[in-house]
Every structure is written in C-alpha cells, then in structure tokens.
PDB file of N, CA and C in Angstrom:
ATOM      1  N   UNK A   1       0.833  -1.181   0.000  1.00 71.00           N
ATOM      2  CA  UNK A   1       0.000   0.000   0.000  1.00 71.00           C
ATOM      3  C   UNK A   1       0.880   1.247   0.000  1.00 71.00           C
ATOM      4  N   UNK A   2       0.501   2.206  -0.657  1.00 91.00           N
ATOM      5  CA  UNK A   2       1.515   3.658  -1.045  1.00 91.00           C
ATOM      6  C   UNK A   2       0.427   4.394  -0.093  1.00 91.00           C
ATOM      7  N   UNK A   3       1.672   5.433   0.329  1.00 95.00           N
ATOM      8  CA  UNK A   3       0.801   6.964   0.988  1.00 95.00           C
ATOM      9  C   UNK A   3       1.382   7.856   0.201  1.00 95.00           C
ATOM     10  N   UNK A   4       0.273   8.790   0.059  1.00 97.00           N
ATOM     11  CA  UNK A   4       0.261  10.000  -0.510  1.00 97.00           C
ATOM     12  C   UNK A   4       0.459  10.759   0.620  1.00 97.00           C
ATOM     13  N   UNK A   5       1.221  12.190  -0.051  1.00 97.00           N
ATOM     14  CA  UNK A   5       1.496  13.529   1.002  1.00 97.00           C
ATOM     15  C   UNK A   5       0.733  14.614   0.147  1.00 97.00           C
ATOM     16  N   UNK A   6      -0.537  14.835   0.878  1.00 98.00           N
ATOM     17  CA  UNK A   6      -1.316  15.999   0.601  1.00 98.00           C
ATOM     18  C   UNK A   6      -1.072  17.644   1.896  1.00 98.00           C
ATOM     19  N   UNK A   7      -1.147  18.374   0.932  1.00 98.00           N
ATOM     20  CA  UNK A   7      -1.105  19.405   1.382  1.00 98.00           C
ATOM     21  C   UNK A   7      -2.417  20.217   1.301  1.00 98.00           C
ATOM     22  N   UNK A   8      -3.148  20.846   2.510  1.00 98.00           N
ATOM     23  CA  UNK A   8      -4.274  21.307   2.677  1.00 98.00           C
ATOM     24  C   UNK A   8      -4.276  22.985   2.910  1.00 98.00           C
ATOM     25  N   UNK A   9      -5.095  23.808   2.123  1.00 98.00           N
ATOM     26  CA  UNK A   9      -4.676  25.636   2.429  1.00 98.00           C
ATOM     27  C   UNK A   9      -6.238  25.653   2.740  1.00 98.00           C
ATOM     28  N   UNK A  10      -5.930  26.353   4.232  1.00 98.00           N
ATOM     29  CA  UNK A  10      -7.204  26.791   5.173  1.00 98.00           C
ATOM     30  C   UNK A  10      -7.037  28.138   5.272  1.00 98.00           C
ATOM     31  N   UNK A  11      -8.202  28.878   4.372  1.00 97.00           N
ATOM     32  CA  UNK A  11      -8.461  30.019   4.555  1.00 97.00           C
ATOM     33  C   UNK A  11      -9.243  30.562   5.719  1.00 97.00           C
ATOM     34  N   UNK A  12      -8.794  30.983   6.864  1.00 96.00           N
ATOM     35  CA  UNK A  12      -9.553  31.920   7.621  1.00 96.00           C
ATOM     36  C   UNK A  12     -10.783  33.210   7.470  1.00 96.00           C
ATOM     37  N   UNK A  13     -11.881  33.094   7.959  1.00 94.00           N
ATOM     38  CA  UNK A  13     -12.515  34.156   7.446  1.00 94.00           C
ATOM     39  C   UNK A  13     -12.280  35.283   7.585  1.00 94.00           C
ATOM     40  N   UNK A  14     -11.568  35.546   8.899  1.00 92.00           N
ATOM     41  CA  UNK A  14     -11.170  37.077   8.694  1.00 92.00           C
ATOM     42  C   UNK A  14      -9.361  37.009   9.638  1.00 92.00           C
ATOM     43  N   UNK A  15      -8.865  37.738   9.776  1.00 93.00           N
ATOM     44  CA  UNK A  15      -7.300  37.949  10.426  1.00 93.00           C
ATOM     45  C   UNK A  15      -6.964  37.915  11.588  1.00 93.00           C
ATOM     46  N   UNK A  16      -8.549  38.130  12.651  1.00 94.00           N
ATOM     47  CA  UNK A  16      -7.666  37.673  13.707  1.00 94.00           C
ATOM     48  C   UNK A  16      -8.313  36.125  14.335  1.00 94.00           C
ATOM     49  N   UNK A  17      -8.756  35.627  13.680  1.00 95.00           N
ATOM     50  CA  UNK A  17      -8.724  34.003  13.843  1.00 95.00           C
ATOM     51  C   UNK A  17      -8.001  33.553  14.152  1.00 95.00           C
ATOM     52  N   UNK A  18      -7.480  32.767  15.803  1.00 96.00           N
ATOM     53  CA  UNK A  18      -6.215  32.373  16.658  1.00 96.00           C
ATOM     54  C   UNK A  18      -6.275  31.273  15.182  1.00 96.00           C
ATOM     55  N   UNK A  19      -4.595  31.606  14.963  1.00 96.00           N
ATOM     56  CA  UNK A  19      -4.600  30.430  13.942  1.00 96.00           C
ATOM     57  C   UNK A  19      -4.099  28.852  14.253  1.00 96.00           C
ATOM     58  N   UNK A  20      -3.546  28.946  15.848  1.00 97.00           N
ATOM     59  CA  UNK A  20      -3.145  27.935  16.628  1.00 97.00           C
ATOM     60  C   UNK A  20      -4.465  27.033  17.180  1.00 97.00           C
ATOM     61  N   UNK A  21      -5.196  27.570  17.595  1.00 97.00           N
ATOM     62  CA  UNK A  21      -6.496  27.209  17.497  1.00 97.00           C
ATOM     63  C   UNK A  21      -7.421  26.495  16.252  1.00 97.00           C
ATOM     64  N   UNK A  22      -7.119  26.609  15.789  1.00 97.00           N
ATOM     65  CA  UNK A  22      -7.863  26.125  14.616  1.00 97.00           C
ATOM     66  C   UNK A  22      -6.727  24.845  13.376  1.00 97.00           C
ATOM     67  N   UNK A  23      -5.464  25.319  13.574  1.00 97.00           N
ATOM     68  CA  UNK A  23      -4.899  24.254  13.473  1.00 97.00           C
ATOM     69  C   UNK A  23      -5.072  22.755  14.279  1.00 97.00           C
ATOM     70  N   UNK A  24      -5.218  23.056  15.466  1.00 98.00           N
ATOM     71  CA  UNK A  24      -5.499  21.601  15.968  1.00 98.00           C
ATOM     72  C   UNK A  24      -6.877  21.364  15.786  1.00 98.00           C
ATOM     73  N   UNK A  25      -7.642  21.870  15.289  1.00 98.00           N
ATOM     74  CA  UNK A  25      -9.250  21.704  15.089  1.00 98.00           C
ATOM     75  C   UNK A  25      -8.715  20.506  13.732  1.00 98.00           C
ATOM     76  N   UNK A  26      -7.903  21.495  12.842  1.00 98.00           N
ATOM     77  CA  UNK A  26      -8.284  20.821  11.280  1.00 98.00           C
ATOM     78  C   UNK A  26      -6.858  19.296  11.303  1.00 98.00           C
ATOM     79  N   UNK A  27      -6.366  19.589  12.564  1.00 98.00           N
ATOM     80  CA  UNK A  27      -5.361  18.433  12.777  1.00 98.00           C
ATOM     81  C   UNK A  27      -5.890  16.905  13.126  1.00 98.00           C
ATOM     82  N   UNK A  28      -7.369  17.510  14.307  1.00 98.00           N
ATOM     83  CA  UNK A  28      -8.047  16.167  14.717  1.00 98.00           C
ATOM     84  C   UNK A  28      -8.640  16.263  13.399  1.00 98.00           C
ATOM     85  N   UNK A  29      -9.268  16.550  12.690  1.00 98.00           N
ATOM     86  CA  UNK A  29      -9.845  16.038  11.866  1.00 98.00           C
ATOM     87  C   UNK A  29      -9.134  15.253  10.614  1.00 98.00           C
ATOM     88  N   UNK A  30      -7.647  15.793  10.519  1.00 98.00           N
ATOM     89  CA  UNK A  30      -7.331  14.689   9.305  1.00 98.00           C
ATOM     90  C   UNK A  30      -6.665  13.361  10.375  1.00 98.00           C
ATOM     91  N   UNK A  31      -6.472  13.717  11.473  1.00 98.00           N
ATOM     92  CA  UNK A  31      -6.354  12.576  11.905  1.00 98.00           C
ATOM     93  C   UNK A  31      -7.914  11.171  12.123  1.00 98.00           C
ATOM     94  N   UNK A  32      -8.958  11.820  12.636  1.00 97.00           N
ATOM     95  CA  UNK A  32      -9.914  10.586  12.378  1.00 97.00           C
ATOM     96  C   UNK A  32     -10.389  10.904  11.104  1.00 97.00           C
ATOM     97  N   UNK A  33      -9.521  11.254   9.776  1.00 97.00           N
ATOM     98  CA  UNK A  33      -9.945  11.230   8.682  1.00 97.00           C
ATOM     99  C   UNK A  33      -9.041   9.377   8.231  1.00 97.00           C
ATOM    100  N   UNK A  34      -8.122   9.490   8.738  1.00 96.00           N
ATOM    101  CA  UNK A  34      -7.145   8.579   8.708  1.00 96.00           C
ATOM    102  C   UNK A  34      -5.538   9.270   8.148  1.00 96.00           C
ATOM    103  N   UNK A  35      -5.446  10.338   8.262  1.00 97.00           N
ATOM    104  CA  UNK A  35      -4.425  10.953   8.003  1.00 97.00           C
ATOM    105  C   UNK A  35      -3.005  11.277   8.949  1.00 97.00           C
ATOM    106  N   UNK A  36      -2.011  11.013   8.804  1.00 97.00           N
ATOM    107  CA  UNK A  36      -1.114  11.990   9.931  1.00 97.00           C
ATOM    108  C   UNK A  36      -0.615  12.905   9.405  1.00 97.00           C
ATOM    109  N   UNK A  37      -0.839  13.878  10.207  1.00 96.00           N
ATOM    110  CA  UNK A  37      -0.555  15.218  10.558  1.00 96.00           C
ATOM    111  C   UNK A  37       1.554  15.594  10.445  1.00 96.00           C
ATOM    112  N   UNK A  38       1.723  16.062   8.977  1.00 96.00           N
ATOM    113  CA  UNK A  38       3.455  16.515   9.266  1.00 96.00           C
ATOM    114  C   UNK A  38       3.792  17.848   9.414  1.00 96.00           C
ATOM    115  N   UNK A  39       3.635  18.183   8.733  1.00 97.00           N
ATOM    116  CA  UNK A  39       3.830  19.455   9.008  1.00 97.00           C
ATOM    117  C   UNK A  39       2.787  20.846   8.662  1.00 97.00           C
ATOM    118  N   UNK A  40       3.093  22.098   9.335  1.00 98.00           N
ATOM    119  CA  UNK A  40       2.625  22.876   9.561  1.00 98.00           C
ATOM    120  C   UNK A  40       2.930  24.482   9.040  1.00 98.00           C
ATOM    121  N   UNK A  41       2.673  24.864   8.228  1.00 98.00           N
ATOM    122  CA  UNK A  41       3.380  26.708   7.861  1.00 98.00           C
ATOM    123  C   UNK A  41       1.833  27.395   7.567  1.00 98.00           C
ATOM    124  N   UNK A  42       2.090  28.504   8.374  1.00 97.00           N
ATOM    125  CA  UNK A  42       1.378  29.835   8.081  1.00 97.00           C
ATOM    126  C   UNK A  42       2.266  30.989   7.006  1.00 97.00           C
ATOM    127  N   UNK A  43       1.214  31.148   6.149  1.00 96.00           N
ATOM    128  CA  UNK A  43       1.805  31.973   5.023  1.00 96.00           C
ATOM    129  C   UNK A  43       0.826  32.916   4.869  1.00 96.00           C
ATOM    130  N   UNK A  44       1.718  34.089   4.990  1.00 96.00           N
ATOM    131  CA  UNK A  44       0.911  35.625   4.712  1.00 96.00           C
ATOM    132  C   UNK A  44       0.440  35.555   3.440  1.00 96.00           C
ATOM    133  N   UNK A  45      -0.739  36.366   3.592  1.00 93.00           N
ATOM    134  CA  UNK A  45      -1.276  36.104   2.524  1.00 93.00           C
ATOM    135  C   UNK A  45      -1.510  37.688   1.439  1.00 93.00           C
ATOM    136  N   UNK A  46      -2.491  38.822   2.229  1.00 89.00           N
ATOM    137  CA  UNK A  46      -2.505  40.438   2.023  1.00 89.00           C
ATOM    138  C   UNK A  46      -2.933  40.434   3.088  1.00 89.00           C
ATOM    139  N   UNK A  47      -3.333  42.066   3.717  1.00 86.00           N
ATOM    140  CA  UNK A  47      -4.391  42.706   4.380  1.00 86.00           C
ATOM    141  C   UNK A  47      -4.305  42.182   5.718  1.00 86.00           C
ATOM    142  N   UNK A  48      -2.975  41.527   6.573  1.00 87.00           N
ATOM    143  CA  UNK A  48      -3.127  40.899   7.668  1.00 87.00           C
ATOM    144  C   UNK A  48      -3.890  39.049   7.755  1.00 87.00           C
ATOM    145  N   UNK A  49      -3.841  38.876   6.232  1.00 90.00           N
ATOM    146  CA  UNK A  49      -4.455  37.639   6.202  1.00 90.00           C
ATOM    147  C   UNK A  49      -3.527  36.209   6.107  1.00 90.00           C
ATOM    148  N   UNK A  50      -3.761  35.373   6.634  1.00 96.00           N
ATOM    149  CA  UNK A  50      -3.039  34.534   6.756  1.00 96.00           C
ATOM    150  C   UNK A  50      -3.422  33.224   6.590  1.00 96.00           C
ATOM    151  N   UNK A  51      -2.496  32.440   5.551  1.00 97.00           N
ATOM    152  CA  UNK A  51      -3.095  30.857   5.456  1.00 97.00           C
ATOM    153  C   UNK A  51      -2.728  29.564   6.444  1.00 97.00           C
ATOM    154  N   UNK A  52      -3.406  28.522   6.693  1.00 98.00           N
ATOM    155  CA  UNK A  52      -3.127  27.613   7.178  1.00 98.00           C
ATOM    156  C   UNK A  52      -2.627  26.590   6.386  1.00 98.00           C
ATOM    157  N   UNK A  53      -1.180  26.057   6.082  1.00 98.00           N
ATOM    158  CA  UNK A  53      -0.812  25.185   5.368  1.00 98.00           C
ATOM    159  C   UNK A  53      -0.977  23.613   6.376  1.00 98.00           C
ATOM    160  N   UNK A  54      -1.511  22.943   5.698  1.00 98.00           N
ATOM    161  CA  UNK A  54      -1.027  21.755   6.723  1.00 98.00           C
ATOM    162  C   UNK A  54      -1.013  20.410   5.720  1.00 98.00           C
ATOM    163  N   UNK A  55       0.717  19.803   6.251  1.00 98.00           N
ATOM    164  CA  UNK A  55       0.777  18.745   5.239  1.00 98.00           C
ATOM    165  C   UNK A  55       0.678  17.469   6.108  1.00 98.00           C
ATOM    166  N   UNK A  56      -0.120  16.582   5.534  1.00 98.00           N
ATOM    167  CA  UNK A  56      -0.169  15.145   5.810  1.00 98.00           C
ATOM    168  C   UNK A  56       0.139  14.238   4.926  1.00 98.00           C
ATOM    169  N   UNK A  57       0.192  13.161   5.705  1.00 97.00           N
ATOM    170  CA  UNK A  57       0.546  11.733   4.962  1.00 97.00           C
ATOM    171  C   UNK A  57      -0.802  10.573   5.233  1.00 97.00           C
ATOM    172  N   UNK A  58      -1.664  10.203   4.046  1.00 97.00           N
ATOM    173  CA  UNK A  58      -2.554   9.581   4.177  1.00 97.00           C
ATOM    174  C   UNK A  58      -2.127   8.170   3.517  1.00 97.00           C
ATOM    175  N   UNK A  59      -2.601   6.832   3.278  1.00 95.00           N
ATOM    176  CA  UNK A  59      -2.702   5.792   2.443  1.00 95.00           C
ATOM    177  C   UNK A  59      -3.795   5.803   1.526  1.00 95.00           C
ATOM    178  N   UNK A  60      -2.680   5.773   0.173  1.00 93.00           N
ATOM    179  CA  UNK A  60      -3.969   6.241  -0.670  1.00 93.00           C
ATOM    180  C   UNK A  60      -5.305   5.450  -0.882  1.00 93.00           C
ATOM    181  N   UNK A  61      -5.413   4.109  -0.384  1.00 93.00           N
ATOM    182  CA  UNK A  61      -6.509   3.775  -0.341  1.00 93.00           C
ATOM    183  C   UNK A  61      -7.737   4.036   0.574  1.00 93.00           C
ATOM    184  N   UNK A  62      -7.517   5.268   1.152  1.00 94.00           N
ATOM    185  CA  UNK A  62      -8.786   5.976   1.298  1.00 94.00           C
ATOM    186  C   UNK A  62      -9.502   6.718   0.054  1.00 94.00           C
ATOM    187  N   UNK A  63      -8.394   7.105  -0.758  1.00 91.00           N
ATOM    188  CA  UNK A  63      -9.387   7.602  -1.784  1.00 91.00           C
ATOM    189  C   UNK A  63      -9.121   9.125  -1.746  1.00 91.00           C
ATOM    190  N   UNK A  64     -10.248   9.597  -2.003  1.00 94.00           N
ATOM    191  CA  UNK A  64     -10.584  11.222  -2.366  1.00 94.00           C
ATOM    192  C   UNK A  64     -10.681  12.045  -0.867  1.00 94.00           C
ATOM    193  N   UNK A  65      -9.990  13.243  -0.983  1.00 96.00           N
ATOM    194  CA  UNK A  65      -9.760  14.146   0.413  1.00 96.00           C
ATOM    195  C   UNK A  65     -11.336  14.612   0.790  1.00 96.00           C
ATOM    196  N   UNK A  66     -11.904  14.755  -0.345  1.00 97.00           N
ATOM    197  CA  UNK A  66     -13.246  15.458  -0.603  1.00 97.00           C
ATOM    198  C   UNK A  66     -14.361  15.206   0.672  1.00 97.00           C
ATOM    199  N   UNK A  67     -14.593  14.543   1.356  1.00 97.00           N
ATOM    200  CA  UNK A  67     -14.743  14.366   2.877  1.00 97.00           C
ATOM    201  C   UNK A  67     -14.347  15.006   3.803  1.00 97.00           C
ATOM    202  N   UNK A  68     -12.563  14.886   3.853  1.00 97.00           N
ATOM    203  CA  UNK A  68     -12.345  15.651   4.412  1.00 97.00           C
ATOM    204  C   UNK A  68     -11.937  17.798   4.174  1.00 97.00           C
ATOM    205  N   UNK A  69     -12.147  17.712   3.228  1.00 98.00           N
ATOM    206  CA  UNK A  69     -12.240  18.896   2.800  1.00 98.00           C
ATOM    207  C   UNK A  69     -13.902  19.684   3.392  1.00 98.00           C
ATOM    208  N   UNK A  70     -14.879  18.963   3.179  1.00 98.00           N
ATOM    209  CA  UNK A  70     -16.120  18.995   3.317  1.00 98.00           C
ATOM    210  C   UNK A  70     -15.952  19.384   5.306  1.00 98.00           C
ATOM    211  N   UNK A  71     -15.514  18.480   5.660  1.00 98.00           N
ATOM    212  CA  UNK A  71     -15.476  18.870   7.716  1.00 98.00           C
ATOM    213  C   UNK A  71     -15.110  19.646   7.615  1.00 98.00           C
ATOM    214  N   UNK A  72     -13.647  19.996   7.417  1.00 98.00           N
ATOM    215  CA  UNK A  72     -12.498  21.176   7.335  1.00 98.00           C
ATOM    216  C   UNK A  72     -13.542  22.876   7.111  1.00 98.00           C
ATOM    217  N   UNK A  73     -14.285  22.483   5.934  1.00 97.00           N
ATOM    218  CA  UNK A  73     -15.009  23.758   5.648  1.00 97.00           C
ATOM    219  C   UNK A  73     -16.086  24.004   6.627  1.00 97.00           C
ATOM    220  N   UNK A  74     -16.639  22.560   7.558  1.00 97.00           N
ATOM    221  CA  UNK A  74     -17.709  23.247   8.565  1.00 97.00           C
ATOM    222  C   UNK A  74     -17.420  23.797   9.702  1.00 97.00           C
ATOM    223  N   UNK A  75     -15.779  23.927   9.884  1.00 97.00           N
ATOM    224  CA  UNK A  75     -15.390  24.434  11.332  1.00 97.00           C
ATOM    225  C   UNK A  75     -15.487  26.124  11.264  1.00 97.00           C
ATOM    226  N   UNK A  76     -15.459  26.451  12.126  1.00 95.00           N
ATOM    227  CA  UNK A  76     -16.044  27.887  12.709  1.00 95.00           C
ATOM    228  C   UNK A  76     -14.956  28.708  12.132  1.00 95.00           C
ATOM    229  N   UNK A  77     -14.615  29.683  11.816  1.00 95.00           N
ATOM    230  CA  UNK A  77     -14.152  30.555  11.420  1.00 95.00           C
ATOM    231  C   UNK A  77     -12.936  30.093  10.319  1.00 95.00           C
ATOM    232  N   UNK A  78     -12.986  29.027   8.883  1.00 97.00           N
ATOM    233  CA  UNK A  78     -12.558  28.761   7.808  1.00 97.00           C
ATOM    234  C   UNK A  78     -13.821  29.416   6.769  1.00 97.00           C
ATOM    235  N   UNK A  79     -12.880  29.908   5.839  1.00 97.00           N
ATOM    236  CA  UNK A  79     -13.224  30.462   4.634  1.00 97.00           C
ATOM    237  C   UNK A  79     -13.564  29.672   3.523  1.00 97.00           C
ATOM    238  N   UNK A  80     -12.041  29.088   3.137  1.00 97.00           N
ATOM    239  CA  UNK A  80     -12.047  28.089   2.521  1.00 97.00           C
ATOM    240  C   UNK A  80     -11.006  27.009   2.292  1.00 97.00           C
ATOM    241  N   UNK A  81     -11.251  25.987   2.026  1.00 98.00           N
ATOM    242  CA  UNK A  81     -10.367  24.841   1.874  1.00 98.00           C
ATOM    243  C   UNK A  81     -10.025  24.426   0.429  1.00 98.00           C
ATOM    244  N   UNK A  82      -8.928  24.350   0.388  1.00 97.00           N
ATOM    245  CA  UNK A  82      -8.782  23.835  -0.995  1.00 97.00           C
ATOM    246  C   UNK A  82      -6.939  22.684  -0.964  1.00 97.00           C
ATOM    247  N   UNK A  83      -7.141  21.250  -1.688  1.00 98.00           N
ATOM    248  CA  UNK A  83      -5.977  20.948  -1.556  1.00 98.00           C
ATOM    249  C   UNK A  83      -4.979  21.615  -2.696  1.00 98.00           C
ATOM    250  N   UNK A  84      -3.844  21.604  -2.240  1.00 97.00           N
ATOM    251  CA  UNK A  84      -2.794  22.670  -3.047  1.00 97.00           C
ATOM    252  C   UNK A  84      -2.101  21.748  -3.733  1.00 97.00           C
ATOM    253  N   UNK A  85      -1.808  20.216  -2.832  1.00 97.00           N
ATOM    254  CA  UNK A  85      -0.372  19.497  -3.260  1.00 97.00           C
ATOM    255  C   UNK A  85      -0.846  17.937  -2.988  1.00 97.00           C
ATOM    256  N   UNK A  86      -0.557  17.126  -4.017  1.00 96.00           N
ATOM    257  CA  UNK A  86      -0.505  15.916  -4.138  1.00 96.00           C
ATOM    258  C   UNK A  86       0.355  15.042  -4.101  1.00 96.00           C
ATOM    259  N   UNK A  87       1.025  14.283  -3.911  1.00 95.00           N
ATOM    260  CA  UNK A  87       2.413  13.258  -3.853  1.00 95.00           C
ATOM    261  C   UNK A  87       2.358  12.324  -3.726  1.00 95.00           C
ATOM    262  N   UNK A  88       2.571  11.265  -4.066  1.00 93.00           N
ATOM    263  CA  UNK A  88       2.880   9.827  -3.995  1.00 93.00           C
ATOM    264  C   UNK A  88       4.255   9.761  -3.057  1.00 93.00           C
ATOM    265  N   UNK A  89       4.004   9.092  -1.796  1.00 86.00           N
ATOM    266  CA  UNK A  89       5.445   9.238  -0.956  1.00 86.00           C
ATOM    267  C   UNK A  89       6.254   8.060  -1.665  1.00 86.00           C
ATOM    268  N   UNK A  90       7.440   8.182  -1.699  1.00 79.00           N
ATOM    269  CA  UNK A  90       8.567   7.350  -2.001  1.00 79.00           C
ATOM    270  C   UNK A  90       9.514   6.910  -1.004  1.00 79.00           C
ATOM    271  N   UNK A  91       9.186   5.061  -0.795  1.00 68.00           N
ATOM    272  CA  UNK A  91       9.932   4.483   0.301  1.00 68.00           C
ATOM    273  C   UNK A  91       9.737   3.884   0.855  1.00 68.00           C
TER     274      UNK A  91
END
C-alpha cells in the first residue's frame, strides 16, 4: 500500500482568527480522517491575512480528500479549503 502527502490551504474568514487554534481543530480532523498530521506553515497572505498550510501523509486507499475537505469547511471561522499538493510518498 503507497501513501500520498497531501497538502491542505485553510483560509480563515477574517485575520484575527487564533490560527493555533484552529490548526489543531483541522489536525483532529485529518487525523480521524485517517491521516497523519506533518507538518505545519502559516503563510501571509494580504491585508493581515493569513493561510493555514497543513501537510499530511494519508494511504492512498482511502481515496478522495473530498470528505475531508467537506469537515475542514464546517469548522467555525474557515473560509475556505482547498488541496494545493498531491504526492505519492517514495519508500
């Protein structure tokens, strides 16, 4: 079985959204998505706005993120979700 390394960009609705806060929101969730959680970067974005990068490592036989993209977007103060990065891990 291969894992993929997806990368997830969580838009905040507005700038001062604790962004530490809400990282571990969208962390449990790719974790009982079946995902682990690697790494983490906030990237400025304009206007005081700021993204949530967060990369995981899933087995691709779960399939499509689209589930979890779908939770990700019902948590409280996300804008929007969109995956950025796809990978087939090697090893």
């Amino acid at each position: 079985m291969a894992e993929v390394v997806v990368t997830l960009k969580v838009m905040p609705d507005n700038p001062n959204v604790d962004l530490k806060v809400l990282e571990e929101k969208v962390k449990l969730l790719i974790e009982n998505f079946g995902g682990e959680p690697a790494k983490t970067e906030i990237i400025p974005i304009a206007f005081g706005i700021q993204s949530l990068n967060i990369t995981f490592v899933m087995d691709e036989n779960i399939g499509s993120t689209e589930p979890l993209e779908e939770d990700v977007s019902q948590v409280k103060d996300v804008a929007s979700v969109e995956v950025t990065d796809v990978r087939r891990a090697v090893g």
